[in-house]
Each structure stands twice: as C-alpha cells, then as structure tokens.
C-alpha cells in the first residue's frame, strides 16, 4: 500500500512554466508578485481550526471568549465554505465571514483564511460537469464530498481563482487577518490523480515542452516496443487500463505531469494572494511523508513555510492493523510520526513549519481512533515542536454534529462541553508559547540525512520488481534504524547541498540522475559517508534500465559492480557479517544484490547457494570519504545494528543512549540549545545525560539522570 492509499484507507510551478513544460497559459503571472515583505515576522501560532460557517452565530462570541481563555492565538477558517461565500456564480457574500473575523479579532485572535477550492459548491459541479475528476479506472467521480475535481481543467482553475481573488481583495486590509492557506490537502482523496480528456491534452502539451520533438520522446520512452511509435503528440494516451501494464516511461512522466499540474494550480492562487495581500503569510497543508503524488519541495518552494496535518493516534491505529488491542510498539509509532514531521520540515529545506491540523481527541469518519490516554495530546504536541514545528493548530474547536466528520472530535464535544483533552491542550499551548520565539524558530540539529526522492518512489510503484519492495516501507525501515541511535536526521533531495551532513542514506534509490550522482560523488570525496540500499541506480531519468554495469552512474563511488540480483520468494538466503559489522548472522528477505568488489572491502557475505560467499555488503574508500552498499535486504533489527555501527564510525553519536520508546531531539539557535526528551511509553523511564542544566518548562535544575513520567516531556537547556 503506498502512502496515499495508506492515508486514504486510514479514513479519511516550479522555476518557470516553460522549464517544467506546463501547458501554455497555465499560471500566467504566477511568478509575478510572489515575494512579500520579508521583514514581517510570522506570528506565534498556537490555535485551532474553526468553522463559524457550521456554528450558529449566537455562539461565536462564546467560542471566541473560550478560545482566548485557553490561550489560543489564531484560527484557520473558511477553507470549506465556498457555497456560503459564493452561493451562485459571481455573487459573493462575505458578511458572515466579516462578522466572524471581527468577533475573533475582538478577543485578540488572528485569522488564517483558507481558499475553498477543495470543496466546490453544488451549483458549480452541476453547471460545469467537465470539472469532475476521472480516476485511474476511467470512472468519472460524482460530486457531493470533496477532492473530486480535475487539477488541469481550465474552468475549475478559473472559478477557483475567481473566489480566491474575491476573498483576497475583500480581506486584504481586514484587521485580524494575517494569512492564507491555499486549498486543503491537495490530492488527499479517494483518487489522487486525474485521467480525464483535459489531463490528456495537458499531458501532451507538457510532453511537447519537455521533449520538443517526437523523435526525442520516442527514443527516451523506447516507444518502438509493442509498436507504439508516436507520429503526433495527440496520439499519446494517459495510463488508463489497457491490455497490459503501461510503458513505465509514460507512467512516470504522467506522475511528474500530475505533480506539476497541482503545483501550478496552487501557484495560480498564490500569485493573486501575493498581489492583493503582499504582507500576509501564505501556506498550504498536507499529510507529509505519507502522501506521494506531489513533489512537496516543488509545492512549497514559493510559500512562506510548510504546513502539515498530524493525527498520531489515528496513524497509530492503522499502523497496528486497525486493532487497538494489539497496538504497535511505542517506539514504532513514535518513529512513524517522526518520519512525517521530518518530511514536513524537509519540504522547505529544514525551515520551521506549522502543524495546521493536530489531533485533539478521538478521530475518524466512519469509525473512531482510540481515546487518547492522559498526557498523549501534550506529548504529540511536543513531538511536533521537537522535530521543528514553530506552531500548532488543533483540529478542531467544536465537534461537528452533522456531515461526514461527526466522529472527528474537537476541543468541545457534541454537547459543547469541554472534551477530555481540553485542559491538557490549554496547558500545552501555554507551555509552548512560554518557550519563546527563538526556541520555536530554532534549527533542528541533524548530522545524518535520508534521501527522499518522489521520482524513485513513483518509479518503484510502477515497477517494484518484487511485490513486497515498497519505497515507503524501505524509507521507514531505514529511518527507524537510524533514529533509534539517537541521531537527528533530515529528509533531503540529493540534488541539494549535502555538505552539512556526515552521513547520507539512500534506500532503494532506483533512479540516479547525473546531477544527483555528481552531488553524491562530491559529498563522498569531501569526507562524507554514503550508505545505499538495494536497487541503486538501476534506472535512468526516463525510467528505462541503464545499459552499463550496475550501479550505473555510481559504480566508481561504490567500488563495486553487480554480479547478479535476486528477488527472494520462498528460498532462504542468509548474511554473515565481517570486520566492523561482525555479529550474529541475519536473514536476507525480498531482495539480494550480489556485489562484485572493484576496490571495495567486503563487510558481509551471503551464506546460501547459489551465491554463498559472494559479497552482500561492501565499503569503498573514495576521496576522503566512504561509500557503503547494503546489497542485502535486512529486517529492521538487523538494519538498526548495521546502521548503528556505520553511523558511529562516521562520527555520528548521540549525547545519550535512550531507553526503548524514549526519543531525544535537539534544536539550536547559535549557541543556544533545547534538548527535547519524549517518553512515548505508558510507563516511567529513566534517562541518563552527561552534563547539567535547567528544565525550560519548570526552571528546575538537572544533572545526570532524570525520570520521565508516562508520556512525559522535558525541554532541557544545557549549562
């Protein structure tokens, strides 16, 4: 199951138009007026998601007073209120929204407005049925919910831009309005990509801009296979069901195109907001790390900061197979959530981010996630801040009594009494605000990076090679193994500057471009450690197999070629470790790359025929650094041991060894450091730390060991 299907099943442009080959005319002016007054600070944001459109007006003043008393600084509103703001085409009614903002502003609460394009009103889909998304089976979706629209359709883009423009002009100088959220959770619906006739036409134009000529396209795609030579761009289909799987090159380019289409859709609205509201902050919210249909770095490149939605209890339930009686271990749940938070931070190159929707109670649409135990809502909030969040909005203020999210509990219950977590959240907001701006905007300390590449993800989804070889699962296994050592970790693009890291990890990096290979080569030459997993560099940028010995462009760096590769099914294959990795033997599952050293040293060998004695893991000295090829697919425990040794050898060491289920992260600003200790266990845990200092929350001194209560949190300031 890929990230999108996991999240959906759980319940629920770029540098220039020509450069990315978007259809001509899309987003004209997107790059104009995209900067705002950079001297304006992002306000402190600890708030709630609020729905005055769903709440009787007589209750607004009571809500605002309760929010202010709870320490709420801001709300996000109106992202699903299109039918109220434009009840018929071209007729705008913002009076109710003005009154709501005035009530909130009167209590000192600032407002982030949402543009409402995720949920169009019935008049729109009735009058313009061509806006409806066509899914990957060729079925046109029905309206009536949300996320059922085509991102390329010109009519839908025009109407989405019209409502965004009207809102921006109307509220540009309204007291209390500080920012915008564009749309809501792009592509997070039952179907993430559209395959309609408009997308096909847009795809053909995108291809024409990308490849320039049909000869170039046919050559890159190998279209001669199965007699698919194209003589006109208009002949190119979208990858709908046919008599066999689609050309993998076509399928990957279509994924790229759909990502670019969504980025362009967002940036059209961004251009309007920048022009009309130059001093407002602008962001978008998404479920990071687990939503794999958009290149998030492209999506957030021109926004002020990234925002993510975080439902830890909801994710934990489904990570455990949907049975709350057999919940996954606390350490696994913490790692899963941490991965999503680190992916959020990675979308803007490590800059602080906002949690736009944070779980505040039982979550669900048709079923409930478990009731959060006392202390866990506070713990989850601190985990977000520990991983780089600068603020948190809790979803939602009051629990809906009608509609598809009646089961999604907020701070107020259905009867408007305080929820079980209300006081805990109010306490947490007060504590986090008390940390101050410098702490909330401090950098996240990381010496290790994980290469997180959507194109390798898409490629592996199209052609996994083995049914159990999945990009997300490999990323999570390596992430959990690396972070279990206590090392801070960033999720990065291998095209970016890698010089700040000691170690770069690359599980299943199947596509390696020339630019990525150059960056990795320079990183290792300069003294970095590159650790790669199976299927390294098997594909070129067109999703075709490379025609040189594997691992292709990185063969010199790795100091090996592949003698063979073996998908593993019923047969058994073992791994015997040598040298620095010496220890208990392990089993190889799913995949084995059989390595032929060309200067590299062997660190592990296979034990079973037909490759008994062949290299499974190698290390190559290259320049001042080293490159390690983990050619054997290991389980989580074995991978954790291997990475612990390799990270320690590379100089990546935690200040302290954490007990199982206890997490430590560090944020720093200049010489100032904040050490976050998070106990994800339902029992107390003792932590030993070198040195001494003070607790930033209580002012109490610490030295040596300290005890964390169940679901306990400490924020330490070293002396």
XYZ file of C-alpha atoms in Angstrom:
719
model
C 0.000 0.000 0.000
C 1.519 3.355 -0.987
C 1.412 6.440 1.232
C -1.670 7.933 -0.384
C -3.637 4.707 -0.125
C -2.471 4.259 3.446
C -3.722 7.679 4.447
C -6.950 7.415 2.453
C -7.542 3.922 3.788
C -6.881 5.298 7.238
C -10.013 7.359 6.975
C -10.072 9.909 5.702
C 5.332 25.950 -10.735
C 8.387 25.256 -10.199
C 11.085 27.546 -11.683
C 9.044 28.530 -14.700
C 6.184 27.452 -16.900
C 8.343 26.609 -19.886
C 11.022 24.872 -17.842
C 8.518 22.410 -16.386
C 6.596 22.045 -19.601
C 3.214 23.054 -18.211
C 0.533 23.802 -20.796
C 0.955 27.289 -22.158
C -1.252 29.800 -20.453
C -1.379 27.950 -17.148
C -0.495 30.144 -14.243
C 0.356 33.188 -16.346
C 1.678 35.700 -13.905
C 2.317 33.049 -11.274
C 5.897 34.222 -10.937
C 4.884 37.858 -10.708
C 4.480 39.452 -7.293
C 5.438 36.289 -5.454
C 7.571 37.944 -2.792
C 6.208 39.561 0.312
C 7.661 41.923 2.872
C 10.286 39.634 4.375
C 10.629 41.900 7.404
C 7.206 40.813 8.625
C 7.640 38.114 11.242
C 5.491 35.007 11.208
C 3.283 35.453 14.289
C 3.249 32.981 17.161
C 0.680 30.401 16.041
C -0.940 28.167 18.621
C -4.543 27.903 17.644
C -7.455 25.845 16.432
C -9.263 25.070 13.204
C -12.652 26.738 13.480
C -15.863 26.552 11.444
C -18.136 29.559 12.051
C -19.905 28.546 8.829
C -21.043 25.382 10.647
C -21.721 27.089 14.002
C -24.792 29.222 14.915
C -23.788 32.880 15.009
C -25.176 33.242 18.533
C -22.316 31.014 19.729
C -19.440 32.876 18.068
C -18.790 35.279 20.947
C -18.819 32.418 23.445
C -16.386 30.488 21.278
C -14.018 33.438 20.943
C -14.042 34.074 24.704
C -13.310 30.403 25.461
C -10.520 30.328 22.892
C -8.894 33.426 24.347
C -9.124 31.981 27.855
C -7.416 28.814 26.616
C -4.518 30.839 25.194
C -5.443 30.418 21.514
C -3.616 32.908 19.284
C -5.194 32.178 15.906
C -7.759 30.205 13.939
C -7.958 28.835 10.418
C -11.386 29.318 8.873
C -13.400 29.193 5.631
C -11.471 26.502 3.713
C -14.706 24.579 3.091
C -17.144 27.500 2.914
C -17.324 28.184 -0.843
C -21.081 27.639 -1.051
C -21.663 30.323 1.609
C -19.177 32.810 0.147
C -20.403 32.386 -3.447
C -23.934 30.935 -3.289
C -24.305 31.466 -7.040
C -21.738 32.202 -9.685
C -20.305 35.695 -9.397
C -22.421 36.664 -6.360
C -20.192 36.959 -3.302
C -21.430 37.127 0.275
C -18.701 37.791 2.829
C -20.792 39.495 5.503
C -20.970 36.442 7.762
C -17.195 35.954 7.461
C -16.517 39.625 8.236
C -18.619 39.372 11.383
C -16.875 36.194 12.472
C -13.424 37.706 11.981
C -14.474 40.815 13.926
C -15.658 38.707 16.866
C -12.405 36.747 16.914
C -10.246 39.850 16.478
C -12.063 41.440 19.366
C -10.612 38.744 21.603
C -7.112 39.110 20.164
C -7.364 36.050 17.924
C -5.790 36.299 14.464
C -7.194 34.584 11.383
C -5.718 32.442 8.623
C -8.222 32.255 5.772
C -8.487 29.174 3.597
C -9.198 29.404 -0.114
C -12.056 26.922 -0.639
C -11.112 25.113 -3.849
C -11.000 21.663 -2.216
C -14.809 21.531 -1.992
C -16.774 23.289 -4.755
C -20.472 24.104 -4.268
C -23.232 22.076 -5.978
C -24.063 24.847 -8.439
C -20.551 24.632 -9.850
C -20.373 20.885 -10.467
C -23.939 20.916 -11.846
C -23.283 23.758 -14.281
C -19.781 22.602 -15.217
C -19.639 18.788 -15.023
C -16.411 18.812 -17.041
C -14.536 19.727 -13.824
C -15.050 16.231 -12.367
C -12.014 14.016 -11.852
C -11.685 10.771 -13.813
C -9.998 8.076 -11.738
C -7.351 5.536 -12.725
C -10.052 3.118 -13.879
C -11.593 5.668 -16.233
C -14.598 6.316 -13.964
C -15.834 9.894 -13.538
C -16.275 10.772 -9.868
C -19.557 12.061 -8.533
C -19.747 15.375 -6.641
C -21.048 15.716 -3.120
C -17.923 15.384 -0.991
C -14.504 16.984 -1.621
C -11.420 16.397 -3.791
C -13.450 15.249 -6.808
C -12.117 17.852 -9.237
C -9.541 17.856 -12.037
C -6.431 19.986 -11.320
C -5.909 20.843 -15.009
C -9.429 21.800 -16.020
C -9.428 25.422 -17.182
C -12.981 26.080 -15.958
C -12.206 24.858 -12.468
C -8.970 26.817 -12.347
C -10.809 29.969 -13.446
C -13.545 29.597 -10.858
C -11.083 28.687 -8.092
C -9.062 31.748 -8.987
C -12.164 33.923 -9.005
C -13.195 33.046 -5.445
C -9.595 33.339 -4.210
C -9.260 36.762 -5.866
C -12.555 37.991 -4.433
C -11.536 36.860 -0.944
C -8.083 38.419 -1.254
C -9.419 41.792 -2.369
C -12.120 41.817 0.277
C -9.948 40.845 3.243
C -6.572 42.326 2.259
C -6.779 45.016 4.944
C -9.249 43.452 7.353
C -7.962 43.762 10.931
C -7.159 40.350 12.347
C -6.449 38.578 9.041
C -2.767 37.591 8.972
C -2.509 34.876 6.348
C -3.837 32.267 3.965
C -3.972 28.540 3.450
C -4.348 27.705 -0.255
C -6.802 24.846 -0.840
C -6.711 21.892 1.573
C -4.713 18.637 1.425
C -4.139 18.573 -2.327
C -4.649 15.058 -3.818
C -5.657 13.545 -0.444
C -8.836 11.932 -1.695
C -10.017 8.521 -2.735
C -8.189 9.047 -6.035
C -5.109 11.231 -6.221
C -4.594 11.668 -9.944
C -6.947 12.621 -12.756
C -7.050 10.882 -16.164
C -9.698 12.932 -17.984
C -9.562 14.304 -21.516
C -8.329 17.667 -20.244
C -5.464 15.981 -18.434
C -4.632 14.049 -21.578
C -4.457 17.263 -23.603
C -2.419 18.939 -20.886
C -0.087 15.950 -20.692
C 0.507 16.081 -24.437
C 1.398 19.771 -24.231
C 3.647 19.096 -21.230
C 5.441 16.381 -23.198
C 5.880 18.663 -26.185
C 7.523 21.267 -23.968
C 9.665 18.649 -22.220
C 10.887 16.661 -25.227
C 10.488 19.234 -28.031
C 10.310 16.551 -30.748
C 8.572 13.221 -31.209
C 11.903 11.607 -32.067
C 13.243 12.605 -28.651
C 10.138 11.290 -26.892
C 10.077 8.011 -28.812
C 13.756 7.477 -28.132
C 13.523 8.230 -24.399
C 10.453 6.051 -23.973
C 11.534 3.209 -26.233
C 8.173 3.563 -27.952
C 9.098 1.075 -30.637
C 8.256 -1.622 -28.092
C 4.839 -3.132 -28.885
C 4.570 -0.894 -31.949
C 3.892 2.327 -30.024
C 5.877 4.808 -32.102
C 4.030 8.142 -31.929
C 3.795 10.277 -35.054
C 1.787 13.065 -33.378
C 1.775 14.242 -29.766
C -2.035 13.999 -29.890
C -1.683 10.200 -30.062
C -0.116 9.905 -26.610
C -2.595 8.401 -24.120
C -2.845 8.661 -20.357
C -2.074 5.436 -18.429
C -5.622 4.106 -18.098
C -6.271 0.319 -18.009
C -5.324 -1.411 -21.237
C -4.379 -4.909 -22.327
C -1.129 -4.826 -20.311
C 0.778 -2.525 -17.940
C 1.669 0.878 -19.418
C 5.077 1.857 -20.723
C 6.996 2.663 -17.489
C 8.445 5.800 -19.075
C 4.970 7.086 -19.967
C 3.673 6.224 -16.492
C 6.493 8.065 -14.708
C 6.143 11.135 -16.905
C 2.426 11.155 -16.193
C 3.122 11.133 -12.462
C 5.510 14.048 -12.984
C 2.890 15.875 -15.024
C 0.172 15.440 -12.395
C 2.519 16.703 -9.692
C 3.385 19.740 -11.800
C -0.309 20.338 -12.532
C -1.138 20.521 -8.837
C 1.822 22.817 -8.170
C 0.653 25.096 -10.982
C -2.923 25.018 -9.639
C -1.696 26.200 -6.236
C 0.648 28.825 -7.654
C -2.102 30.454 -9.693
C -3.869 31.248 -6.430
C -0.571 32.208 -4.804
C 0.025 34.871 -7.461
C -3.295 36.505 -6.631
C -2.671 36.419 -2.895
C 0.823 37.897 -3.269
C -0.537 40.716 -5.405
C -3.544 41.595 -3.240
C -2.125 40.720 0.207
C 1.660 41.197 -0.005
C 2.176 41.265 3.761
C 0.140 38.181 4.590
C 1.747 34.806 5.215
C 0.746 32.046 2.768
C 0.978 28.272 3.181
C -0.751 25.001 2.315
C -1.451 21.970 4.499
C -0.764 18.349 3.656
C -0.075 14.953 5.198
C 3.679 14.760 4.806
C 5.773 11.703 4.260
C 2.743 9.558 3.536
C 1.287 11.409 0.556
C 3.327 10.565 -2.519
C 1.571 12.093 -5.511
C 3.149 15.578 -5.425
C 6.766 16.634 -5.166
C 6.342 18.580 -1.932
C 9.535 20.554 -2.434
C 8.073 21.942 -5.650
C 4.724 22.581 -3.995
C 6.153 24.614 -1.104
C 9.035 26.299 -2.899
C 7.355 29.725 -3.112
C 5.215 29.518 0.031
C 6.334 31.150 3.266
C 6.532 27.904 5.211
C 5.301 24.340 5.049
C 2.278 23.161 6.992
C 1.327 19.592 7.775
C -1.606 17.711 9.284
C -0.770 15.355 12.129
C -3.101 12.704 13.588
C -0.809 10.461 15.655
C -3.473 8.307 17.303
C -5.223 7.806 14.010
C -1.994 6.738 12.296
C -1.049 4.508 15.228
C -4.316 2.609 14.993
C -3.821 1.781 11.352
C -0.112 1.079 11.784
C -1.354 -1.607 14.186
C -3.687 -3.152 11.622
C -6.824 -1.427 12.911
C -6.982 -3.437 16.147
C -6.478 -1.271 19.214
C -5.985 -4.415 21.293
C -2.671 -5.088 19.544
C -1.172 -1.635 19.172
C 2.269 -1.358 17.611
C 5.195 -0.721 19.992
C 5.546 2.843 21.248
C 8.931 3.192 19.558
C 7.472 2.171 16.171
C 4.584 4.625 16.487
C 6.961 7.421 17.523
C 9.204 6.672 14.551
C 6.271 6.630 12.140
C 5.042 10.021 13.343
C 8.561 11.442 13.481
C 9.099 10.498 9.834
C 6.084 12.552 8.783
C 7.240 15.526 10.852
C 10.759 15.373 9.446
C 9.325 15.161 5.925
C 7.340 18.330 6.665
C 10.498 20.114 7.734
C 12.332 18.792 4.677
C 9.838 20.332 2.268
C 11.336 23.777 2.972
C 14.975 22.733 3.404
C 14.799 22.431 7.181
C 12.874 25.617 7.933
C 10.396 25.613 10.841
C 6.907 24.504 9.878
C 3.335 24.739 11.158
C 1.061 21.900 12.155
C -2.178 23.146 10.636
C -4.264 20.237 11.940
C -3.228 18.421 15.127
C -5.310 15.659 16.669
C -7.224 16.905 19.697
C -9.376 13.859 20.510
C -10.883 10.734 19.016
C -10.511 10.973 15.239
C -12.470 9.280 12.485
C -15.080 9.470 9.754
C -16.872 6.121 9.869
C -15.034 4.693 12.903
C -13.161 6.196 15.842
C -9.494 6.032 16.698
C -8.920 5.185 20.385
C -9.388 7.746 23.141
C -6.034 9.374 23.854
C -4.581 8.488 27.245
C -3.931 11.452 29.556
C -0.668 13.100 28.597
C -0.514 11.895 24.998
C -2.026 15.013 23.421
C 0.662 17.039 25.179
C 3.338 14.521 24.159
C 2.270 14.617 20.491
C 2.380 18.420 20.531
C 5.883 18.438 21.950
C 6.969 15.801 19.448
C 5.944 18.151 16.634
C 7.897 21.049 18.148
C 10.854 18.768 18.887
C 11.018 17.949 15.160
C 10.878 21.565 14.007
C 7.328 22.899 14.323
C 7.031 26.584 15.173
C 3.318 26.382 15.976
C 0.290 24.107 16.173
C -3.370 24.425 15.216
C -5.590 21.800 16.844
C -8.325 20.183 14.780
C -10.928 21.167 15.595
C -12.520 23.635 18.028
C -16.006 22.145 18.256
C -17.116 18.706 17.127
C -19.473 18.669 14.139
C -22.989 17.354 14.789
C -23.718 16.823 11.079
C -21.778 15.842 7.988
C -19.095 13.314 7.149
C -16.864 14.173 10.130
C -19.299 13.849 13.016
C -16.883 11.366 14.605
C -13.866 13.686 14.374
C -13.716 15.067 17.910
C -12.527 18.568 18.734
C -11.813 20.503 21.922
C -15.548 20.802 22.531
C -17.790 17.738 22.465
C -21.073 17.464 20.571
C -22.841 18.982 23.586
C -20.297 21.856 23.636
C -18.833 20.744 26.946
C -15.057 20.621 27.242
C -13.505 17.448 25.878
C -11.320 15.157 27.961
C -8.264 16.765 26.390
C -9.328 20.424 26.597
C -7.386 21.359 29.726
C -4.357 19.352 28.611
C -4.244 21.234 25.308
C -4.726 24.616 27.028
C -1.842 23.796 29.379
C 0.310 22.727 26.435
C -0.403 25.913 24.495
C 0.675 27.980 27.491
C 3.887 25.997 27.917
C 4.841 26.126 24.261
C 4.193 29.854 23.984
C 6.391 30.234 27.048
C 9.349 28.701 25.251
C 9.548 31.877 23.174
C 10.154 32.745 19.556
C 13.848 31.855 19.495
C 13.163 28.293 20.646
C 10.236 27.837 18.261
C 12.217 29.095 15.269
C 15.487 27.365 16.144
C 17.134 24.951 13.713
C 16.761 21.201 14.038
C 20.159 19.593 14.695
C 20.968 16.782 12.264
C 24.224 15.242 11.083
C 22.517 12.490 9.069
C 20.278 12.829 6.011
C 17.897 10.412 4.299
C 17.489 10.804 0.547
C 13.744 11.184 -0.040
C 13.023 11.245 -3.768
C 9.469 11.194 -5.147
C 10.638 10.103 -8.599
C 12.285 6.937 -7.260
C 9.097 6.409 -5.267
C 6.895 6.725 -8.361
C 9.229 4.527 -10.392
C 9.243 1.776 -7.772
C 5.458 1.921 -7.510
C 5.165 1.458 -11.281
C 7.653 -1.444 -11.341
C 8.539 -2.659 -7.819
C 10.498 -5.689 -9.019
C 9.114 -7.600 -6.028
C 5.580 -7.231 -4.629
C 6.969 -6.561 -1.143
C 9.567 -3.996 -2.189
C 7.916 -0.669 -1.416
C 9.521 2.733 -1.264
C 7.685 3.942 1.826
C 8.424 0.806 3.807
C 12.115 0.957 2.934
C 12.285 4.622 3.895
C 10.564 3.894 7.206
C 12.812 0.915 7.996
C 15.985 2.901 7.403
C 14.593 5.965 9.171
C 13.662 3.937 12.239
C 17.017 2.173 12.247
C 18.963 5.440 12.013
C 16.928 7.432 14.523
C 16.988 4.588 17.075
C 20.631 5.558 17.604
C 19.524 8.994 18.826
C 20.899 10.739 15.746
C 18.993 13.697 14.348
C 18.008 13.169 10.713
C 16.873 15.352 7.805
C 14.947 14.229 4.721
C 16.697 15.742 1.715
C 16.826 15.885 -2.051
C 20.148 14.502 -3.306
C 20.278 17.454 -5.715
C 20.656 19.851 -2.763
C 23.735 20.849 -0.758
C 24.859 17.806 1.239
C 27.991 19.309 2.763
C 26.447 19.939 6.187
C 25.938 16.208 6.840
C 28.289 13.448 7.905
C 26.139 10.626 6.515
C 23.690 10.326 3.595
C 21.349 7.316 3.498
C 19.723 6.170 0.253
C 17.415 3.138 0.470
C 16.067 1.957 -2.929
C 17.335 4.975 -4.846
C 16.403 3.348 -8.126
C 16.652 6.492 -10.280
C 20.001 8.290 -10.107
C 20.299 11.323 -12.373
C 23.564 12.857 -13.480
C 23.042 15.781 -11.115
C 22.368 13.523 -8.160
C 25.401 11.360 -8.966
C 27.613 14.458 -9.111
C 26.341 15.695 -5.727
C 26.858 12.298 -4.099
C 30.316 11.923 -5.650
C 31.367 15.347 -4.316
C 29.868 14.550 -0.905
C 31.895 11.356 -0.554
C 35.082 12.880 -1.970
C 34.788 15.631 0.605
C 34.678 13.182 3.508
C 31.027 12.144 3.783
C 29.689 8.630 4.251
C 27.151 7.453 1.672
C 25.140 4.341 2.600
C 22.947 2.919 -0.164
C 20.477 0.055 -0.262
C 19.300 -2.401 -2.886
C 18.377 -1.466 -6.494
C 20.743 1.508 -6.505
C 20.910 3.369 -9.823
C 19.073 0.775 -11.915
C 17.037 3.364 -13.837
C 17.705 6.456 -15.880
C 15.638 9.636 -15.748
C 13.207 8.255 -18.361
C 12.522 5.220 -16.168
C 14.431 2.948 -18.524
C 17.029 0.419 -17.408
C 20.607 1.671 -17.539
C 22.786 -0.058 -20.137
C 26.053 -0.054 -18.167
C 27.087 -2.279 -15.239
C 25.120 -1.524 -12.093
C 25.042 0.574 -10.001
C 25.390 2.697 -13.102
C 26.476 6.289 -12.523
C 27.685 5.470 -9.010
C 29.795 2.392 -9.782
C 33.044 4.288 -9.213
C 31.837 5.751 -5.929
C 30.612 2.404 -4.604
C 33.674 0.469 -5.823
C 31.545 -2.469 -6.997
C 29.566 -3.777 -9.900
C 26.615 -6.140 -9.598
C 27.386 -9.740 -10.388
C 23.655 -10.521 -10.207
C 20.453 -9.515 -8.460
C 17.906 -11.878 -6.981
C 14.294 -11.287 -5.921
C 13.729 -13.606 -2.966
C 10.470 -15.512 -2.537
C 10.325 -18.972 -0.933
C 14.074 -19.603 -0.966
C 16.246 -18.781 2.041
C 19.291 -16.551 1.987
C 21.483 -15.659 4.941
C 24.042 -12.933 5.628
C 27.292 -13.406 7.597
C 28.933 -10.210 8.796
C 32.670 -9.445 8.824
C 35.039 -6.762 10.032
C 33.417 -3.854 11.857
C 29.944 -5.367 11.326
C 30.860 -8.719 12.856
C 27.986 -10.174 14.884
C 25.056 -12.559 14.690
C 24.060 -13.712 11.223
C 20.916 -12.285 9.670
C 18.380 -13.342 7.066
C 18.056 -11.623 3.709
C 14.472 -11.049 2.627
C 12.774 -9.736 -0.519
C 15.897 -8.779 -2.478
C 19.600 -9.535 -2.793
C 22.078 -7.531 -4.851
C 25.110 -9.762 -5.379
C 28.139 -7.471 -5.343
C 31.443 -7.839 -7.187
C 34.079 -5.686 -5.427
C 36.153 -3.433 -7.687
C 38.297 -1.995 -4.921
C 35.676 -2.178 -2.176
C 36.124 -4.156 1.060
C 33.599 -6.860 1.940
C 31.656 -6.319 5.199
C 29.158 -9.184 4.787
C 28.668 -12.246 2.587
C 25.735 -14.398 1.553
C 25.621 -17.883 3.088
C 23.263 -19.871 0.823
C 23.535 -21.170 -2.733
C 23.776 -20.094 -5.425
C 25.640 -17.063 -4.072
C 27.297 -18.483 -0.935
C 30.422 -16.471 -0.191
C 29.510 -13.603 -2.534
C 29.581 -10.048 -1.211
C 26.361 -8.745 0.368
C 27.661 -5.505 1.951
C 30.747 -3.584 0.876
C 32.689 -0.467 1.841
C 34.670 1.638 -0.597
C 37.095 4.411 0.272
C 36.556 7.237 -2.208
C 38.413 10.514 -1.795
C 38.247 11.496 1.853
C 35.005 9.597 2.451
C 33.492 6.186 2.016
C 30.569 4.551 0.235
C 28.786 1.528 1.691
C 26.500 -0.671 -0.393
C 23.993 -2.652 1.690
C 23.053 -5.087 -1.066
C 21.090 -7.351 1.249
C 17.517 -6.503 2.233
C 17.608 -6.847 6.039
C 14.834 -6.723 8.610
C 14.508 -3.715 10.913
C 16.511 -5.112 13.833
C 19.466 -6.187 11.687
C 19.377 -2.912 9.775
C 19.377 -0.966 13.048
C 22.512 -2.792 14.221
C 24.293 -2.243 10.904
C 23.459 1.457 10.786
C 24.376 1.973 14.453
C 27.884 0.685 13.720
C 28.277 2.636 10.481
C 26.957 5.897 11.944
C 29.249 5.625 14.961
C 32.231 5.010 12.682
C 31.277 8.171 10.787
C 31.289 10.283 13.937
C 27.525 10.448 14.396
C 26.890 9.823 18.075
C 24.022 10.697 20.371
C 24.736 12.556 23.597
C 22.981 9.725 25.456
C 21.540 6.306 24.769
C 17.757 6.463 25.112
C 15.636 3.672 26.612
C 13.232 1.946 24.225
C 10.342 4.255 23.387
C 12.127 7.418 24.560
C 13.021 9.994 21.928
C 15.569 12.793 22.054
C 15.967 15.656 19.578
C 17.922 18.913 19.666
C 17.050 22.349 18.301
C 19.608 25.109 18.331
C 19.974 28.801 17.582
C 23.564 29.977 17.622
C 24.996 28.809 20.935
C 21.543 28.214 22.419
C 20.283 24.612 22.578
C 16.992 22.986 23.555
C 17.056 19.242 24.214
C 13.650 17.559 23.934
C 13.109 14.280 25.790
C 9.860 12.482 24.959
C 8.653 9.316 26.684
C 6.243 7.530 24.343
C 5.740 4.705 26.852
C 2.813 4.218 29.223
C 5.353 3.574 32.000
C 8.020 5.801 33.513
C 11.531 5.829 32.059
C 14.903 6.922 33.425
C 17.308 8.841 31.198
C 20.989 9.464 31.891
C 22.509 12.579 30.372
C 26.012 13.987 30.542
C 26.358 17.448 31.975
C 23.858 19.646 33.751
C 21.406 22.432 33.056
C 17.838 23.576 33.632
C 14.381 22.459 32.599
C 12.972 25.161 30.305
C 9.407 24.362 31.406
C 9.838 24.296 35.189
C 13.153 26.041 35.840
C 14.317 23.028 37.855
C 17.985 22.074 37.667
C 19.103 18.708 36.358
C 22.369 16.794 36.464
C 22.997 13.226 35.401
C 19.855 11.122 35.364
C 16.221 12.191 35.411
C 12.908 10.362 35.326
C 10.229 10.847 32.713
C 6.680 10.034 33.795
C 4.442 8.012 31.437
C 4.067 10.098 28.250
C 6.317 12.638 29.940
C 8.161 15.547 28.343
C 11.264 17.535 29.262
C 12.777 20.512 27.473
C 16.312 20.944 28.788
C 18.696 23.891 28.482
C 22.290 22.667 28.951
C 24.517 24.764 31.161
